[in-house]
PDB file of C-alpha atoms in Angstrom:
ATOM      1  CA  UNK A   1     -17.687   9.765   8.354  1.00 92.00           C
ATOM      2  CA  UNK A   2     -13.708   9.752   8.220  1.00 97.00           C
ATOM      3  CA  UNK A   3     -11.319  10.662   5.764  1.00 98.00           C
ATOM      4  CA  UNK A   4      -9.018   7.875   4.832  1.00 98.00           C
ATOM      5  CA  UNK A   5      -5.788   7.580   2.920  1.00 98.00           C
ATOM      6  CA  UNK A   6      -4.866   4.141   1.569  1.00 98.00           C
ATOM      7  CA  UNK A   7      -1.369   3.734   0.548  1.00 98.00           C
ATOM      8  CA  UNK A   8      -0.676   0.664  -1.661  1.00 98.00           C
ATOM      9  CA  UNK A   9       2.915   0.105  -0.990  1.00 98.00           C
ATOM     10  CA  UNK A  10       3.775  -2.476  -3.259  1.00 98.00           C
ATOM     11  CA  UNK A  11       6.516  -1.117  -5.489  1.00 97.00           C
ATOM     12  CA  UNK A  12       5.505  -3.242  -8.599  1.00 97.00           C
ATOM     13  CA  UNK A  13       2.723  -1.540 -10.736  1.00 94.00           C
ATOM     14  CA  UNK A  14       1.664  -4.988 -12.214  1.00 93.00           C
ATOM     15  CA  UNK A  15      -2.061  -5.551 -11.074  1.00 90.00           C
ATOM     16  CA  UNK A  16      -1.383  -9.343 -10.228  1.00 92.00           C
ATOM     17  CA  UNK A  17      -0.111  -8.532  -6.586  1.00 96.00           C
ATOM     18  CA  UNK A  18      -2.171  -9.353  -3.463  1.00 98.00           C
ATOM     19  CA  UNK A  19      -1.328  -5.863  -1.977  1.00 98.00           C
ATOM     20  CA  UNK A  20      -3.146  -4.211  -4.921  1.00 98.00           C
ATOM     21  CA  UNK A  21      -6.255  -6.321  -4.181  1.00 98.00           C
ATOM     22  CA  UNK A  22      -6.010  -5.788  -0.473  1.00 98.00           C
ATOM     23  CA  UNK A  23      -5.974  -2.012  -0.952  1.00 98.00           C
ATOM     24  CA  UNK A  24      -8.868  -1.988  -3.271  1.00 98.00           C
ATOM     25  CA  UNK A  25     -10.870  -4.436  -0.997  1.00 98.00           C
ATOM     26  CA  UNK A  26     -10.197  -1.903   2.088  1.00 98.00           C
ATOM     27  CA  UNK A  27     -11.270   1.081  -0.053  1.00 98.00           C
ATOM     28  CA  UNK A  28     -14.370  -0.659  -1.378  1.00 98.00           C
ATOM     29  CA  UNK A  29     -15.450  -1.339   2.411  1.00 98.00           C
ATOM     30  CA  UNK A  30     -14.752   2.185   3.445  1.00 98.00           C
ATOM     31  CA  UNK A  31     -16.495   3.828   0.607  1.00 98.00           C
ATOM     32  CA  UNK A  32     -19.561   1.598   1.027  1.00 98.00           C
ATOM     33  CA  UNK A  33     -19.560   2.597   4.653  1.00 98.00           C
ATOM     34  CA  UNK A  34     -19.695   6.298   3.609  1.00 98.00           C
ATOM     35  CA  UNK A  35     -16.216   7.064   4.448  1.00 98.00           C
ATOM     36  CA  UNK A  36     -14.142   9.443   2.027  1.00 98.00           C
ATOM     37  CA  UNK A  37     -11.170   7.527   0.546  1.00 98.00           C
ATOM     38  CA  UNK A  38      -8.085   8.233  -1.288  1.00 98.00           C
ATOM     39  CA  UNK A  39      -6.058   5.380  -2.846  1.00 98.00           C
ATOM     40  CA  UNK A  40      -2.437   6.066  -3.839  1.00 98.00           C
ATOM     41  CA  UNK A  41      -0.500   3.354  -5.414  1.00 98.00           C
ATOM     42  CA  UNK A  42       3.067   4.059  -4.910  1.00 98.00           C
ATOM     43  CA  UNK A  43       4.390   2.293  -7.693  1.00 97.00           C
ATOM     44  CA  UNK A  44       2.633   4.858 -10.138  1.00 97.00           C
ATOM     45  CA  UNK A  45       4.679   7.737  -8.716  1.00 97.00           C
ATOM     46  CA  UNK A  46       8.195   8.715  -9.953  1.00 96.00           C
ATOM     47  CA  UNK A  47      10.056  10.782  -7.141  1.00 95.00           C
ATOM     48  CA  UNK A  48      13.627  11.025  -6.037  1.00 93.00           C
ATOM     49  CA  UNK A  49      15.106   9.276  -3.124  1.00 92.00           C
ATOM     50  CA  UNK A  50      16.318  11.385  -0.260  1.00 91.00           C
ATOM     51  CA  UNK A  51      20.223  11.132  -0.086  1.00 92.00           C
ATOM     52  CA  UNK A  52      21.258  13.781   2.625  1.00 91.00           C
ATOM     53  CA  UNK A  53      19.776  14.877   5.993  1.00 87.00           C
ATOM     54  CA  UNK A  54      19.525  18.459   4.669  1.00 86.00           C
ATOM     55  CA  UNK A  55      17.223  16.975   1.781  1.00 86.00           C
ATOM     56  CA  UNK A  56      14.797  15.805   4.613  1.00 84.00           C
ATOM     57  CA  UNK A  57      14.981  19.029   6.577  1.00 81.00           C
ATOM     58  CA  UNK A  58      15.258  21.904   4.254  1.00 82.00           C
ATOM     59  CA  UNK A  59      14.230  20.735   0.656  1.00 82.00           C
ATOM     60  CA  UNK A  60      10.563  20.842  -0.450  1.00 81.00           C
ATOM     61  CA  UNK A  61       8.698  17.674  -0.947  1.00 83.00           C
ATOM     62  CA  UNK A  62       8.705  16.578  -4.520  1.00 89.00           C
ATOM     63  CA  UNK A  63       5.812  17.948  -6.675  1.00 92.00           C
ATOM     64  CA  UNK A  64       4.680  14.376  -7.709  1.00 95.00           C
ATOM     65  CA  UNK A  65       3.899  13.745  -3.954  1.00 94.00           C
ATOM     66  CA  UNK A  66       1.497  16.829  -3.831  1.00 94.00           C
ATOM     67  CA  UNK A  67      -1.796  14.721  -3.959  1.00 96.00           C
ATOM     68  CA  UNK A  68      -0.390  12.209  -1.459  1.00 96.00           C
ATOM     69  CA  UNK A  69       0.767  15.041   0.868  1.00 94.00           C
ATOM     70  CA  UNK A  70      -2.723  16.957   0.621  1.00 95.00           C
ATOM     71  CA  UNK A  71      -4.449  13.358   1.265  1.00 97.00           C
ATOM     72  CA  UNK A  72      -2.381  12.669   4.287  1.00 97.00           C
ATOM     73  CA  UNK A  73      -3.082  16.253   5.766  1.00 96.00           C
ATOM     74  CA  UNK A  74      -6.743  15.730   5.136  1.00 97.00           C
ATOM     75  CA  UNK A  75      -6.826  12.053   6.319  1.00 98.00           C
ATOM     76  CA  UNK A  76      -8.169  10.904   9.761  1.00 98.00           C
ATOM     77  CA  UNK A  77      -6.925   7.469   9.233  1.00 98.00           C
ATOM     78  CA  UNK A  78      -3.939   6.224   7.090  1.00 98.00           C
ATOM     79  CA  UNK A  79      -3.643   2.617   6.113  1.00 98.00           C
ATOM     80  CA  UNK A  80      -0.273   1.309   4.650  1.00 98.00           C
ATOM     81  CA  UNK A  81      -0.312  -2.084   2.804  1.00 98.00           C
ATOM     82  CA  UNK A  82       3.089  -3.490   1.732  1.00 98.00           C
ATOM     83  CA  UNK A  83       4.940  -6.747   1.099  1.00 98.00           C
ATOM     84  CA  UNK A  84       7.642  -7.927   3.362  1.00 97.00           C
ATOM     85  CA  UNK A  85      10.924  -7.780   1.412  1.00 96.00           C
ATOM     86  CA  UNK A  86      14.248  -8.838   3.056  1.00 93.00           C
ATOM     87  CA  UNK A  87      12.605  -8.498   6.314  1.00 91.00           C
ATOM     88  CA  UNK A  88      11.298  -4.834   6.038  1.00 94.00           C
ATOM     89  CA  UNK A  89       9.468  -2.499   3.809  1.00 95.00           C
ATOM     90  CA  UNK A  90      10.617  -2.512   0.027  1.00 97.00           C
ATOM     91  CA  UNK A  91      13.172   0.266  -0.651  1.00 97.00           C
ATOM     92  CA  UNK A  92      10.955   2.148  -2.808  1.00 97.00           C
ATOM     93  CA  UNK A  93       8.091   2.170  -0.263  1.00 97.00           C
ATOM     94  CA  UNK A  94      10.557   3.417   2.535  1.00 96.00           C
ATOM     95  CA  UNK A  95      11.739   6.187   0.128  1.00 96.00           C
ATOM     96  CA  UNK A  96       8.104   7.094  -0.435  1.00 97.00           C
ATOM     97  CA  UNK A  97       7.555   7.344   3.415  1.00 96.00           C
ATOM     98  CA  UNK A  98      10.714   9.425   3.705  1.00 94.00           C
ATOM     99  CA  UNK A  99       9.447  11.850   1.206  1.00 94.00           C
ATOM    100  CA  UNK A 100       5.783  11.995   2.263  1.00 94.00           C
ATOM    101  CA  UNK A 101       6.769  12.414   6.095  1.00 92.00           C
ATOM    102  CA  UNK A 102       9.169  15.218   5.092  1.00 86.00           C
ATOM    103  CA  UNK A 103      10.174  17.374   7.982  1.00 81.00           C
ATOM    104  CA  UNK A 104       7.841  20.184   7.340  1.00 81.00           C
ATOM    105  CA  UNK A 105       5.021  17.832   6.944  1.00 87.00           C
ATOM    106  CA  UNK A 106       5.404  15.485   9.645  1.00 87.00           C
ATOM    107  CA  UNK A 107       6.795  17.681  12.467  1.00 85.00           C
ATOM    108  CA  UNK A 108       6.497  21.175  14.017  1.00 83.00           C
ATOM    109  CA  UNK A 109       9.398  23.592  13.698  1.00 74.00           C
ATOM    110  CA  UNK A 110      10.557  25.434  16.750  1.00 71.00           C
ATOM    111  CA  UNK A 111      13.936  26.835  17.519  1.00 69.00           C
ATOM    112  CA  UNK A 112      13.396  26.232  21.327  1.00 68.00           C
ATOM    113  CA  UNK A 113      12.577  22.417  21.212  1.00 64.00           C
ATOM    114  CA  UNK A 114      15.305  20.093  20.586  1.00 73.00           C
ATOM    115  CA  UNK A 115      13.157  17.116  20.046  1.00 76.00           C
ATOM    116  CA  UNK A 116      10.618  17.395  17.185  1.00 78.00           C
ATOM    117  CA  UNK A 117       6.874  17.282  17.757  1.00 84.00           C
ATOM    118  CA  UNK A 118       4.806  15.027  15.230  1.00 89.00           C
ATOM    119  CA  UNK A 119       2.222  16.864  13.556  1.00 90.00           C
ATOM    120  CA  UNK A 120      -0.144  13.626  12.934  1.00 95.00           C
ATOM    121  CA  UNK A 121      -1.503  13.761  16.483  1.00 95.00           C
ATOM    122  CA  UNK A 122      -5.259  12.953  16.162  1.00 96.00           C
ATOM    123  CA  UNK A 123      -4.812  10.593  13.208  1.00 98.00           C
ATOM    124  CA  UNK A 124      -4.853   6.772  13.509  1.00 98.00           C
ATOM    125  CA  UNK A 125      -3.158   4.089  11.231  1.00 98.00           C
ATOM    126  CA  UNK A 126      -3.243   0.530  10.280  1.00 98.00           C
ATOM    127  CA  UNK A 127      -0.435  -1.554   8.689  1.00 98.00           C
ATOM    128  CA  UNK A 128      -1.191  -4.482   6.390  1.00 98.00           C
ATOM    129  CA  UNK A 129       1.776  -6.652   5.908  1.00 98.00           C
ATOM    130  CA  UNK A 130       2.069  -9.604   3.479  1.00 98.00           C
ATOM    131  CA  UNK A 131       4.723 -12.135   3.875  1.00 97.00           C
ATOM    132  CA  UNK A 132       5.953 -15.272   2.398  1.00 95.00           C
ATOM    133  CA  UNK A 133       6.643 -16.966   5.734  1.00 95.00           C
ATOM    134  CA  UNK A 134       3.693 -17.761   8.169  1.00 93.00           C
ATOM    135  CA  UNK A 135       2.563 -14.898  10.171  1.00 94.00           C
ATOM    136  CA  UNK A 136       3.205 -16.564  13.421  1.00 93.00           C
ATOM    137  CA  UNK A 137       6.937 -17.196  12.406  1.00 93.00           C
ATOM    138  CA  UNK A 138       7.144 -13.493  11.553  1.00 93.00           C
ATOM    139  CA  UNK A 139       5.557 -12.213  14.804  1.00 91.00           C
ATOM    140  CA  UNK A 140       7.157 -14.850  17.147  1.00 92.00           C
ATOM    141  CA  UNK A 141      10.481 -15.911  15.720  1.00 89.00           C
ATOM    142  CA  UNK A 142      11.357 -12.757  13.985  1.00 87.00           C
ATOM    143  CA  UNK A 143       9.630 -10.692  16.597  1.00 91.00           C
ATOM    144  CA  UNK A 144       8.043  -8.550  13.834  1.00 91.00           C
ATOM    145  CA  UNK A 145      11.042  -6.263  14.097  1.00 90.00           C
ATOM    146  CA  UNK A 146      10.326  -4.110  11.025  1.00 91.00           C
ATOM    147  CA  UNK A 147       6.678  -3.837  11.730  1.00 95.00           C
ATOM    148  CA  UNK A 148       7.545  -2.694  15.303  1.00 95.00           C
ATOM    149  CA  UNK A 149       9.875  -0.057  13.702  1.00 94.00           C
ATOM    150  CA  UNK A 150       7.331   1.198  11.386  1.00 96.00           C
ATOM    151  CA  UNK A 151       4.624   1.440  14.138  1.00 96.00           C
ATOM    152  CA  UNK A 152       6.755   2.979  16.841  1.00 95.00           C
ATOM    153  CA  UNK A 153       9.840   4.788  15.266  1.00 93.00           C
ATOM    154  CA  UNK A 154       8.134   6.086  12.058  1.00 95.00           C
ATOM    155  CA  UNK A 155       4.216   6.369  12.508  1.00 97.00           C
ATOM    156  CA  UNK A 156       4.181   6.667  16.181  1.00 96.00           C
ATOM    157  CA  UNK A 157       7.111   9.144  16.200  1.00 94.00           C
ATOM    158  CA  UNK A 158       5.132  11.506  13.975  1.00 95.00           C
ATOM    159  CA  UNK A 159       2.101  11.398  16.049  1.00 95.00           C
ATOM    160  CA  UNK A 160      -0.209   8.465  14.454  1.00 97.00           C
ATOM    161  CA  UNK A 161      -2.139   6.656  17.579  1.00 97.00           C
ATOM    162  CA  UNK A 162      -3.143   4.128  17.565  1.00 98.00           C
ATOM    163  CA  UNK A 163      -1.189   2.289  15.042  1.00 98.00           C
ATOM    164  CA  UNK A 164      -2.757  -1.096  14.334  1.00 98.00           C
ATOM    165  CA  UNK A 165      -1.315  -4.110  12.214  1.00 97.00           C
ATOM    166  CA  UNK A 166      -2.539  -7.021  10.382  1.00 97.00           C
ATOM    167  CA  UNK A 167       0.097  -9.571   9.156  1.00 97.00           C
ATOM    168  CA  UNK A 168      -1.080 -12.090   6.391  1.00 98.00           C
ATOM    169  CA  UNK A 169       1.691 -14.937   5.951  1.00 97.00           C
ATOM    170  CA  UNK A 170       2.173 -17.614   3.442  1.00 97.00           C
ATOM    171  CA  UNK A 171       0.597 -15.479   0.697  1.00 97.00           C
ATOM    172  CA  UNK A 172       2.440 -17.166  -2.129  1.00 94.00           C
ATOM    173  CA  UNK A 173       0.718 -20.466  -1.090  1.00 96.00           C
ATOM    174  CA  UNK A 174      -2.648 -19.096  -0.426  1.00 97.00           C
ATOM    175  CA  UNK A 175      -5.725 -20.680  -2.353  1.00 97.00           C
ATOM    176  CA  UNK A 176      -8.700 -18.600  -3.725  1.00 97.00           C
ATOM    177  CA  UNK A 177     -10.716 -19.284  -0.836  1.00 98.00           C
ATOM    178  CA  UNK A 178      -8.020 -17.995   1.669  1.00 98.00           C
ATOM    179  CA  UNK A 179      -7.405 -15.003  -0.672  1.00 98.00           C
ATOM    180  CA  UNK A 180     -11.146 -14.138  -0.691  1.00 98.00           C
ATOM    181  CA  UNK A 181     -11.109 -14.500   3.218  1.00 98.00           C
ATOM    182  CA  UNK A 182      -8.424 -11.797   3.311  1.00 98.00           C
ATOM    183  CA  UNK A 183     -10.196  -9.585   0.860  1.00 98.00           C
ATOM    184  CA  UNK A 184     -13.389  -9.894   2.854  1.00 98.00           C
ATOM    185  CA  UNK A 185     -11.372  -8.947   6.144  1.00 98.00           C
ATOM    186  CA  UNK A 186      -9.966  -5.887   4.375  1.00 98.00           C
ATOM    187  CA  UNK A 187     -13.318  -4.918   3.300  1.00 98.00           C
ATOM    188  CA  UNK A 188     -14.800  -5.199   6.818  1.00 98.00           C
ATOM    189  CA  UNK A 189     -11.780  -3.293   8.266  1.00 98.00           C
ATOM    190  CA  UNK A 190     -12.464  -0.529   5.623  1.00 98.00           C
ATOM    191  CA  UNK A 191     -16.078  -0.328   6.710  1.00 97.00           C
ATOM    192  CA  UNK A 192     -14.941   0.348  10.461  1.00 96.00           C
ATOM    193  CA  UNK A 193     -12.155   2.701   9.263  1.00 95.00           C
ATOM    194  CA  UNK A 194      -9.843   0.865  11.597  1.00 88.00           C
TER     195      UNK A 194
END
């Protein structure tokens, strides 16, 4: 049994979004398999955006992110589900990650080390990205640049390994059968906690 943190990264709290349904399906599969799950909807949390480097390195994480912080520390596996906006994470979702992976949370402090060491070693992650374009176009033509950045330069940098990903494309044109297949896929991934 694993402890999972599922981050629903759609910044709009309206329930009609596919990301919300995908997060719930993943959580259902994980819970049905006996895993401990925490689902956090980023859209439901009000927090300040970091504006200076010293905010990241020396200010405490916002109190509103306390439950997410605790769930991250406890989690064996992180799941982040978000829509592709302007080729990357929505700004609010990126801002949430900057606050959640605050310096003291994500890195070991040491005066002798010039290069920070990530504290998330031993944890795995899955990223689920939804896009209006075909998944193949995002992966090949656009080279999945923002996904690679998130995998390597953010999650991998703080120690998550492995970081797996799923890209769901053409979401605005998906019919009910396609959506049900995606939900079943998320439920299956949740059961395996991967």
